Coordinates of C-alpha atoms and ligand atoms in Angstrom, one line a residue:
M1 CA 19.4 -2.3 16.7
P2 CA 18.6 1.5 15.1
N3 CA 16.8 -0.3 11.8
R4 CA 13.6 -1.8 14.3
L5 CA 12.5 2.0 16.1
T6 CA 9.4 3.2 15.1
L7 CA 9.8 6.5 12.6
S8 CA 9.0 8.3 15.8
E9 CA 11.5 6.8 18.1
L10 CA 14.1 7.0 15.5
V11 CA 13.2 10.7 14.8
R12 CA 13.6 11.9 18.6
Q13 CA 16.9 9.5 18.8
L14 CA 18.5 11.2 15.8
A15 CA 17.6 14.7 17.2
A16 CA 19.0 13.7 20.6
R17 CA 22.0 12.3 18.8
E18 CA 21.7 9.0 20.2
V19 CA 22.7 7.6 16.5
S20 CA 23.4 8.8 13.8
A21 CA 22.1 8.9 10.4
R22 CA 24.7 6.6 9.1
E23 CA 24.7 4.5 11.7
V24 CA 20.7 3.8 11.4
M25 CA 21.5 3.7 7.3
E26 CA 23.8 1.2 7.8
A27 CA 21.5 -0.7 10.2
C28 CA 19.0 -1.4 7.3
L29 CA 21.7 -1.9 4.9
S30 CA 23.1 -4.9 7.2
R31 CA 19.4 -6.2 8.1
V32 CA 19.2 -6.4 4.2
R33 CA 22.1 -8.1 3.9
E34 CA 21.3 -10.5 6.4
V35 CA 17.7 -11.3 5.8
D36 CA 16.9 -10.0 2.0
P37 CA 18.3 -13.1 0.5
H38 CA 15.9 -15.3 1.5
L39 CA 12.9 -12.8 1.5
H40 CA 13.9 -11.0 -1.6
A41 CA 11.5 -7.7 -0.5
F42 CA 13.9 -5.8 -2.7
L43 CA 14.7 -5.9 -6.1
S44 CA 17.6 -3.3 -5.8
I45 CA 19.2 -1.0 -3.9
D46 CA 22.3 1.4 -4.3
P47 CA 23.6 1.4 -0.8
D48 CA 26.3 4.0 -1.9
D49 CA 23.5 6.5 -2.8
A50 CA 21.5 5.3 0.2
L51 CA 24.9 6.2 2.9
A52 CA 25.8 10.0 0.8
Q53 CA 22.4 10.9 1.8
A54 CA 22.3 10.0 5.4
E55 CA 25.6 11.9 5.4
A56 CA 23.8 14.6 4.2
A57 CA 21.4 14.2 6.7
D58 CA 24.4 13.9 9.7
R59 CA 25.8 16.9 8.4
R60 CA 22.3 19.1 8.6
L61 CA 21.4 17.5 12.1
A62 CA 24.9 18.9 13.5
V63 CA 23.9 22.0 13.1
R64 CA 21.2 23.5 16.0
P65 CA 18.2 24.8 15.9
L66 CA 17.3 21.9 13.7
P67 CA 15.4 22.9 10.6
D68 CA 11.0 22.8 11.1
D69 CA 10.6 22.6 7.9
Q70 CA 12.8 18.7 7.8
P71 CA 10.9 16.2 10.1
L72 CA 12.3 13.4 8.5
L73 CA 16.1 14.1 8.8
G74 CA 18.1 10.9 8.1
V75 CA 14.7 8.7 8.2
P76 CA 15.4 5.9 5.5
V77 CA 12.5 4.8 3.8
A78 CA 11.7 2.5 1.3
V79 CA 10.0 2.4 -2.0
K80 CA 7.8 0.5 -4.1
D81 CA 8.7 -0.1 -7.9
V82 CA 6.1 1.7 -9.3
I83 CA 7.4 5.2 -8.2
A84 CA 9.5 6.8 -9.8
V85 CA 13.3 8.2 -8.2
R86 CA 15.4 10.1 -10.3
H87 CA 18.3 8.3 -11.7
H88 CA 17.0 5.0 -10.0
P89 CA 15.3 1.7 -11.6
L90 CA 11.5 2.3 -12.5
N91 CA 10.6 -1.4 -13.9
C92 CA 7.0 -2.1 -11.9
A93 CA 8.7 -5.7 -11.0
S94 CA 8.1 -6.1 -15.2
R95 CA 10.4 -7.0 -17.8
I96 CA 8.6 -4.5 -20.0
L97 CA 10.5 -1.7 -18.0
G98 CA 13.7 -3.8 -17.6
G99 CA 17.0 -0.9 -17.9
F100 CA 14.2 1.8 -17.2
I101 CA 15.9 4.6 -14.8
S102 CA 13.7 7.1 -14.3
P103 CA 14.7 10.6 -15.3
Y104 CA 12.7 12.4 -12.8
D105 CA 11.2 12.2 -9.3
A106 CA 7.9 11.6 -8.3
T107 CA 5.8 14.2 -5.9
V108 CA 6.2 12.0 -3.1
I109 CA 9.8 11.6 -3.4
E110 CA 10.3 15.3 -4.0
R111 CA 8.5 15.7 -1.1
L112 CA 10.3 13.0 1.0
K113 CA 13.4 14.4 -0.1
A114 CA 12.7 18.2 0.8
A115 CA 11.8 16.7 4.4
G116 CA 15.4 15.2 5.0
A117 CA 14.2 11.2 4.1
V118 CA 16.7 9.4 3.1
V119 CA 14.8 7.7 0.2
F120 CA 16.8 4.0 -1.0
G121 CA 16.0 0.5 -2.6
R122 CA 13.2 -0.2 -5.3
L123 CA 10.9 -2.6 -3.5
N124 CA 9.2 -6.0 -5.3
M125 CA 5.4 -6.2 -6.3
D126 CA 3.3 -7.6 -8.3
E127 CA 3.8 -6.7 -11.9
F128 CA 2.2 -2.8 -12.5
A129 CA 0.3 -3.6 -9.3
M130 CA -1.8 -6.5 -10.6
G131 CA -2.1 -8.7 -7.7
S132 CA -2.5 -9.5 -4.5
S133 CA 0.4 -11.7 -3.6
T134 CA 3.6 -10.3 -5.3
E135 CA 3.5 -14.0 -6.9
N136 CA 3.1 -11.3 -10.2
S137 CA 6.9 -10.1 -10.0
A138 CA 8.9 -10.4 -13.2
F139 CA 11.8 -11.2 -10.8
G140 CA 10.4 -13.6 -8.1
V141 CA 8.5 -13.9 -5.7
T142 CA 8.4 -11.9 -2.1
R143 CA 8.4 -14.0 1.4
N144 CA 6.4 -13.4 4.3
P145 CA 9.0 -12.5 7.2
W146 CA 6.8 -14.2 9.6
D147 CA 6.1 -17.5 7.4
P148 CA 8.9 -17.4 5.1
T149 CA 6.1 -20.6 2.9
R150 CA 3.6 -17.8 2.5
I151 CA 3.3 -14.8 0.5
P152 CA 3.4 -11.2 2.0
G153 CA 0.3 -9.9 0.4
G154 CA 0.5 -7.5 -2.4
S155 CA 0.6 -6.2 -4.7
S156 CA 3.0 -3.8 -1.9
G157 CA 4.5 -7.2 -1.1
G158 CA 8.0 -6.2 -0.7
S159 CA 7.1 -2.4 1.0
A160 CA 5.3 -4.6 3.6
A161 CA 8.0 -7.4 4.5
A162 CA 10.6 -4.7 3.8
V163 CA 9.2 -3.0 7.2
A164 CA 8.4 -5.5 9.1
A165 CA 11.4 -7.0 8.7
D166 CA 13.1 -3.9 9.9
E167 CA 15.2 -3.4 6.3
C168 CA 13.6 -0.2 6.5
I169 CA 12.1 2.5 9.0
A170 CA 8.7 2.9 6.6
S171 CA 7.9 2.6 3.1
L172 CA 6.0 3.7 0.3
G173 CA 2.6 1.9 -1.9
S174 CA 0.3 2.0 -3.6
D175 CA -2.9 0.9 -3.3
T176 CA -5.6 0.2 -6.2
G177 CA -8.2 -2.6 -4.7
G178 CA -5.9 -3.1 -1.4
S179 CA -2.7 -3.3 -2.2
I180 CA -1.0 -1.1 0.9
R181 CA -3.9 -2.2 3.4
Q182 CA -3.7 -6.7 2.7
P183 CA 0.2 -6.6 2.8
A184 CA 0.0 -4.4 5.7
S185 CA -2.5 -7.0 7.7
F186 CA -0.6 -10.3 6.2
C187 CA 3.2 -9.0 7.4
G188 CA 1.5 -6.9 10.7
C189 CA 2.3 -3.3 10.1
V190 CA 0.8 -0.6 9.6
G191 CA -0.9 0.3 5.8
L192 CA -3.0 3.5 5.2
K193 CA -4.5 4.6 2.0
P194 CA -5.4 8.5 1.8
T195 CA -8.7 9.8 0.0
Y196 CA -8.4 9.9 -3.2
G197 CA -6.8 12.9 -4.4
R198 CA -5.6 13.4 -1.3
V199 CA -2.0 12.3 -2.3
S200 CA -0.1 13.1 -5.7
R201 CA 0.1 10.7 -8.0
Y202 CA 2.5 12.2 -10.3
G203 CA 5.3 9.6 -10.5
L204 CA 3.4 6.7 -9.7
V205 CA 3.2 4.6 -12.9
A206 CA -0.8 4.1 -13.7
Y207 CA -3.0 1.1 -13.1
A208 CA -6.5 2.3 -12.8
S209 CA -6.3 6.0 -12.7
S210 CA -9.1 6.7 -11.1
L211 CA -8.4 4.3 -8.2
D212 CA -4.8 4.3 -7.7
Q213 CA -3.4 6.3 -4.2
I214 CA 0.1 6.1 -2.9
G215 CA 0.7 5.8 0.7
P216 CA 2.6 4.8 3.9
L217 CA 3.2 1.4 5.3
T218 CA 4.8 1.6 8.9
K219 CA 5.3 0.0 12.3
S220 CA 2.5 2.4 13.7
A221 CA -0.2 4.5 13.6
R222 CA 1.9 8.0 14.5
D223 CA 4.2 7.1 12.0
A224 CA 2.0 6.9 9.3
A225 CA 0.5 10.2 10.4
L226 CA 4.0 11.5 10.5
L227 CA 4.7 10.1 6.6
L228 CA 1.4 11.3 5.2
N229 CA 1.8 15.1 7.1
V230 CA 4.8 15.1 4.0
I231 CA 3.5 13.5 1.1
A232 CA -0.2 14.6 1.8
G233 CA -1.5 18.0 -0.7
H234 CA -1.9 19.7 -3.4
D235 CA 0.1 19.1 -6.4
P236 CA -0.7 20.8 -9.9
R237 CA 0.7 18.0 -11.7
D238 CA -1.5 16.2 -10.6
S239 CA -5.2 17.0 -12.0
T240 CA -6.8 14.9 -9.8
S241 CA -5.1 16.1 -6.3
V242 CA -7.1 18.0 -4.2
P243 CA -6.2 21.7 -3.2
E244 CA -7.6 20.5 0.5
T245 CA -5.2 21.7 3.5
V246 CA -3.4 19.1 5.2
P247 CA -3.8 19.1 9.2
D248 CA -1.4 18.0 11.5
Y249 CA -1.9 14.3 11.5
T250 CA -0.5 13.2 14.7
A251 CA -2.1 16.2 16.1
A252 CA -5.5 14.4 17.1
L253 CA -3.8 11.3 18.3
A254 CA -5.0 10.5 21.5
P255 CA -5.3 8.0 23.8
E256 CA -9.1 6.9 23.8
L257 CA -12.1 7.1 21.2
H258 CA -14.8 9.1 23.9
G259 CA -17.6 10.6 21.3
L260 CA -16.5 8.3 18.0
R261 CA -19.4 6.2 16.7
L262 CA -17.8 3.1 14.9
G263 CA -20.1 1.1 12.6
L264 CA -20.1 -2.6 11.6
P265 CA -20.9 -3.1 8.0
R266 CA -23.1 -6.3 8.2
E267 CA -22.1 -7.5 4.5
Y268 CA -18.4 -7.5 5.4
F269 CA -19.3 -10.6 8.5
I270 CA -21.0 -13.2 6.5
G271 CA -19.5 -16.5 5.7
G272 CA -16.3 -17.0 4.7
I273 CA -13.7 -15.7 7.3
D274 CA -11.6 -17.7 8.6
P275 CA -12.6 -18.2 12.0
Q276 CA -9.2 -17.3 14.1
V277 CA -9.3 -13.5 12.1
R278 CA -13.0 -13.3 13.1
R279 CA -11.9 -13.9 16.6
A280 CA -9.9 -11.1 16.7
I281 CA -11.9 -8.7 15.2
D282 CA -14.6 -9.1 17.1
A283 CA -11.9 -8.8 20.6
A284 CA -11.2 -5.6 18.7
V285 CA -14.4 -4.5 18.2
S286 CA -14.5 -5.2 22.0
Q287 CA -11.3 -3.2 22.7
L288 CA -12.5 -0.4 20.7
Q289 CA -15.5 -0.3 23.2
A290 CA -13.2 -0.1 26.3
L291 CA -11.6 3.0 24.7
G292 CA -14.6 4.7 24.5
A293 CA -16.2 4.2 20.8
D294 CA -20.0 3.4 20.3
V295 CA -19.8 0.5 18.2
R296 CA -23.6 -0.1 15.8
D297 CA -24.6 -2.3 13.3
L298 CA -24.9 -0.7 9.6
S299 CA -25.1 -2.2 6.1
L300 CA -23.5 -1.5 2.6
P301 CA -26.2 -3.2 0.6
H302 CA -24.0 -3.0 -2.7
T303 CA -20.8 -5.0 -1.2
E304 CA -21.6 -7.8 -3.1
Y305 CA -21.0 -6.3 -6.7
A306 CA -18.0 -5.1 -5.6
V307 CA -15.1 -7.5 -6.9
A308 CA -17.3 -7.7 -10.3
A309 CA -17.3 -3.8 -10.3
Y310 CA -13.5 -3.1 -9.3
Y311 CA -12.2 -6.0 -12.4
I312 CA -14.1 -4.3 -15.0
I313 CA -13.0 -0.8 -14.3
A314 CA -9.5 -1.7 -12.9
T315 CA -8.9 -3.9 -16.3
A316 CA -10.4 -1.5 -18.1
E317 CA -8.4 1.4 -17.6
A318 CA -5.3 -0.6 -17.1
S319 CA -5.7 -2.0 -20.9
A320 CA -6.0 1.5 -21.7
N321 CA -2.9 2.7 -19.2
L322 CA -0.4 -0.3 -20.2
A323 CA -1.0 1.1 -24.3
R324 CA 2.2 2.9 -23.8
F325 CA 4.5 0.0 -23.5
D326 CA 5.0 -0.8 -26.5
G327 CA 8.9 -0.7 -27.6
V328 CA 8.9 2.4 -28.8
R329 CA 9.5 4.7 -25.9
Y330 CA 10.2 2.7 -22.5
G331 CA 11.9 -0.3 -21.3
R332 CA 12.5 -3.3 -23.5
R333 CA 11.8 -3.6 -27.3
V334 CA 11.8 -6.7 -29.9
D335 CA 12.3 -6.2 -32.7
G336 CA 9.9 -6.9 -36.2
A337 CA 9.4 -7.1 -39.5
D338 CA 7.3 -3.9 -39.3
P339 CA 5.8 -1.9 -36.2
V340 CA 2.7 -3.8 -35.9
E341 CA 4.9 -7.1 -35.2
M342 CA 7.6 -5.1 -33.6
Y343 CA 4.4 -4.0 -31.1
A344 CA 3.2 -7.7 -30.6
R345 CA 6.8 -9.3 -29.8
T346 CA 7.4 -6.8 -27.3
R347 CA 4.0 -6.7 -25.7
G348 CA 3.9 -10.7 -25.9
A349 CA 7.5 -11.2 -24.3
G350 CA 7.8 -7.9 -22.1
F351 CA 4.0 -8.3 -20.1
G352 CA 3.4 -11.3 -18.0
T353 CA 0.7 -13.8 -18.2
E354 CA -1.9 -11.6 -15.3
V355 CA -1.1 -8.5 -17.2
K356 CA -1.8 -9.4 -20.5
R357 CA -5.0 -11.2 -18.6
R358 CA -6.4 -8.3 -17.6
I359 CA -5.2 -6.2 -20.7
V360 CA -7.3 -8.6 -22.5
L361 CA -10.1 -8.6 -20.0
G362 CA -10.0 -4.6 -20.0
T363 CA -10.6 -4.4 -23.8
Y364 CA -13.1 -7.0 -24.2
V365 CA -15.5 -5.1 -21.1
L366 CA -14.4 -1.6 -23.4
S367 CA -15.0 -3.0 -26.7
S368 CA -18.5 -1.8 -28.2
G369 CA -21.3 -4.2 -28.3
Y370 CA -20.2 -5.1 -24.5
Y371 CA -19.4 -1.7 -22.6
D372 CA -23.2 -1.1 -22.4
A373 CA -23.4 -4.8 -20.4
Y374 CA -20.0 -4.2 -18.5
Y375 CA -18.4 -0.7 -17.9
L376 CA -21.2 1.5 -18.1
R377 CA -22.7 -1.0 -15.8
A378 CA -19.8 -1.3 -13.4
Q379 CA -19.7 2.6 -13.3
K380 CA -22.9 2.4 -12.2
V381 CA -22.7 -0.3 -9.5
R382 CA -19.9 2.6 -8.6
T383 CA -21.8 4.9 -7.9
L384 CA -24.3 2.6 -5.7
I385 CA -21.3 1.6 -3.6
R386 CA -19.9 5.1 -2.9
Q387 CA -23.4 6.6 -2.0
D388 CA -23.7 3.5 0.8
F389 CA -20.8 4.4 2.2
L390 CA -21.6 7.9 2.4
N391 CA -24.8 7.1 3.8
A392 CA -23.6 5.0 6.4
F393 CA -21.2 8.0 7.4
E394 CA -23.9 10.6 8.4
S395 CA -24.3 7.8 11.3
V396 CA -20.7 7.1 12.1
D397 CA -17.5 8.2 12.1
A398 CA -15.3 5.5 10.9
L399 CA -16.5 1.9 10.1
I400 CA -14.5 -1.3 10.9
T401 CA -14.2 -4.5 8.9
P402 CA -11.8 -7.1 8.3
T403 CA -8.5 -6.4 6.3
A404 CA -8.8 -9.9 4.0
P405 CA -10.7 -12.7 4.7
T406 CA -7.9 -15.2 5.5
P407 CA -4.4 -14.6 7.0
A408 CA -1.4 -14.6 4.3
F409 CA -1.7 -18.0 2.3
R410 CA 0.5 -20.1 1.1
I411 CA 3.2 -19.0 -2.1
G412 CA 1.6 -20.7 -4.8
E413 CA -2.0 -21.6 -3.3
K414 CA -3.9 -19.5 -5.0
A415 CA -1.9 -18.3 -8.1
G416 CA -3.0 -21.2 -10.4
D417 CA -6.5 -19.7 -10.0
P418 CA -7.0 -16.1 -10.4
L419 CA -10.7 -16.1 -9.2
Q420 CA -9.5 -17.2 -6.0
M421 CA -7.2 -14.7 -6.0
Y422 CA -9.5 -12.1 -6.7
L423 CA -11.8 -12.9 -4.4
S424 CA -9.4 -12.3 -1.6
D425 CA -9.6 -8.7 -2.3
I426 CA -13.2 -8.1 -1.5
F427 CA -13.0 -6.0 2.2
T428 CA -10.3 -3.7 0.5
L429 CA -11.7 -2.8 -3.1
S430 CA -15.2 -0.7 -2.4
C431 CA -12.9 2.1 -0.4
N432 CA -11.0 3.1 -3.7
L433 CA -14.3 2.5 -5.8
A434 CA -16.1 4.7 -3.3
G435 CA -12.7 6.9 -3.1
I436 CA -12.7 7.1 0.7
C437 CA -9.7 6.3 3.3
G438 CA -8.9 3.0 4.7
L439 CA -6.2 1.8 6.7
S440 CA -5.3 -1.6 8.1
V441 CA -3.5 -1.9 12.0
P442 CA -2.2 -5.1 13.4
C443 CA -5.1 -6.6 15.8
G444 CA -3.7 -10.5 16.8
F445 CA -2.5 -13.4 15.4
T446 CA -3.9 -17.0 14.4
D447 CA -2.4 -20.1 16.6
A448 CA -0.2 -22.1 14.3
P449 CA 1.4 -20.9 12.6
R450 CA 1.5 -18.0 14.1
L451 CA 0.1 -14.7 11.5
P452 CA -0.6 -11.4 11.8
I453 CA -4.3 -10.0 11.2
G454 CA -5.5 -6.5 10.2
L455 CA -8.2 -4.8 11.6
Q456 CA -9.3 -2.2 8.4
L457 CA -10.8 0.9 9.4
L458 CA -12.7 3.3 6.6
G459 CA -13.2 6.9 6.8
P460 CA -15.1 9.5 5.0
P461 CA -13.4 11.4 2.5
F462 CA -10.4 12.9 4.1
G463 CA -11.1 11.0 6.9
E464 CA -7.7 10.1 8.0
T465 CA -7.1 12.1 10.8
T466 CA -10.2 9.6 12.5
L467 CA -9.1 7.0 10.9
L468 CA -5.1 7.5 12.3
R469 CA -7.2 8.4 15.9
I470 CA -8.7 4.9 16.2
A471 CA -5.7 3.4 15.1
H472 CA -3.4 5.0 17.7
A473 CA -5.6 4.4 20.8
Y474 CA -6.2 0.9 19.4
E475 CA -2.4 0.2 19.3
E476 CA -1.5 1.8 22.8
A477 CA -4.6 -0.2 24.1
T478 CA -3.1 -3.4 22.8
G479 CA 0.7 -3.1 21.3
W480 CA -0.2 -5.6 19.1
H481 CA 2.1 -3.6 15.8
C482 CA 4.9 -4.0 18.7
Q483 CA 5.5 -7.7 17.9
K484 CA 7.9 -8.8 15.5
P485 CA 8.9 -11.7 13.6
P486 CA 11.3 -14.4 13.8
P487 CA 14.6 -12.9 13.6
T488 CA 15.7 -14.5 10.7
P489 CA 13.1 -16.7 8.9
T490 CA 13.9 -19.4 8.7
P491 CA 13.4 -21.8 5.1
Ligands
LIG1 N1 -5.3 -7.2 -6.2 C1 -6.0 -6.0 -6.6 C2 -5.9 -6.1 -8.5 O1 -5.3 -6.7 -8.1 C3 -5.3 -4.4 -6.0 C4 -4.0 -4.2 -6.7 C5 -3.6 -2.5 -6.0 O2 -4.4 -2.7 -5.8 N2 -2.6 -2.8 -7.1 O3 -6.3 -5.3 -8.8

């Protein structure tokens, strides 16, 4: 079935007319009908719109030579519910945006469409991207295709589950503290968080603006490179996007790693890591050495402060960003006797528990009297964390860590304990605080149950080429990324 293909293989087959865009789209839709009632990766899909886009792609595919500027012609790509797609729902898995339809395309969507992709579906997530399990969605949890009693990770849980279950060819997610990489690791796909400024956030609903990035979730490193080629680049509508030229990210993919220096940050290998995760990472390190990489230990001394600094900075920014959802301009409104009562009722009914917790936390750390003690100190810690990475990248080309300390946990296991949930992000948060790039690539499985494990690669600002090269060589040597979950998720 063509929905099972990687993006790069699909592009080849479409060009060779071995399959049509319509056939691929139909295969994805039929897979969604088969498994999604149970997995719930999608919040909604407009099949007519998807098929119309696929047919338009087929008309262009019929004309030779094929256009050079449409590298994704006919490829179905699904989108996290936090990224605006014109005339489609944009709910951020929140009740407060219930019924809201986006009037415009995010820049990444404009670029995908211009490249010929078939953009379809709204993927489930934690409400406003706040969470690590997709349990905070106002519309129900997404299940992990490898074991439906478990969470798919979060917040881009729908994006990872849909790719892993072959409901789409690739997807877009967003990553503020790990939301692309951690679900990619829990579902056995590749997830890339680009450098801050690499990809435009115009049309991404803001969670924590100094941390948010959009990135691809895919079935291989090459696929991630192909998607990044399309979505990366400067955008005058996002003042934080950087006018740095976009290389061809597939150009450096090679089967070996000779001359590459990799660092193992000591602080990521102490206690608390599941022994099976540890074993898989150790084996991955040996494999990378066998591919020619030179691996050395090093230290990122401020790592232990990352969780605290992140949850201060992210909540502070969230409390400001979410002030706009007040019942006046967007989504739902619950009327009150006066405007203040209307705001309170709207926000009280519209936001879920975790979002409210973060707004309260964020308002607290920014309030006069506490600002210096919390927010200002967290910003100073952030500078130290960034400096740790910049120092490390003077002697190595990339860092290797586990993506998460454990495999996917059970639905409900951490839902009642926010602190345990926050701690599960321990290995992914620093990357966003430092503004560097990070990638998760499948590196094996636990024994019973059989759950995917992710290897995290961290690179310097604009070091995506290096991360993709490492992940690709590793994939070629191991084939972990080719493993598929059981064909039908059993309840
Ligand atoms: N789990 C982290 C949080 O809840 C990261 C989420 C994200 O990257 N969007 O903030």
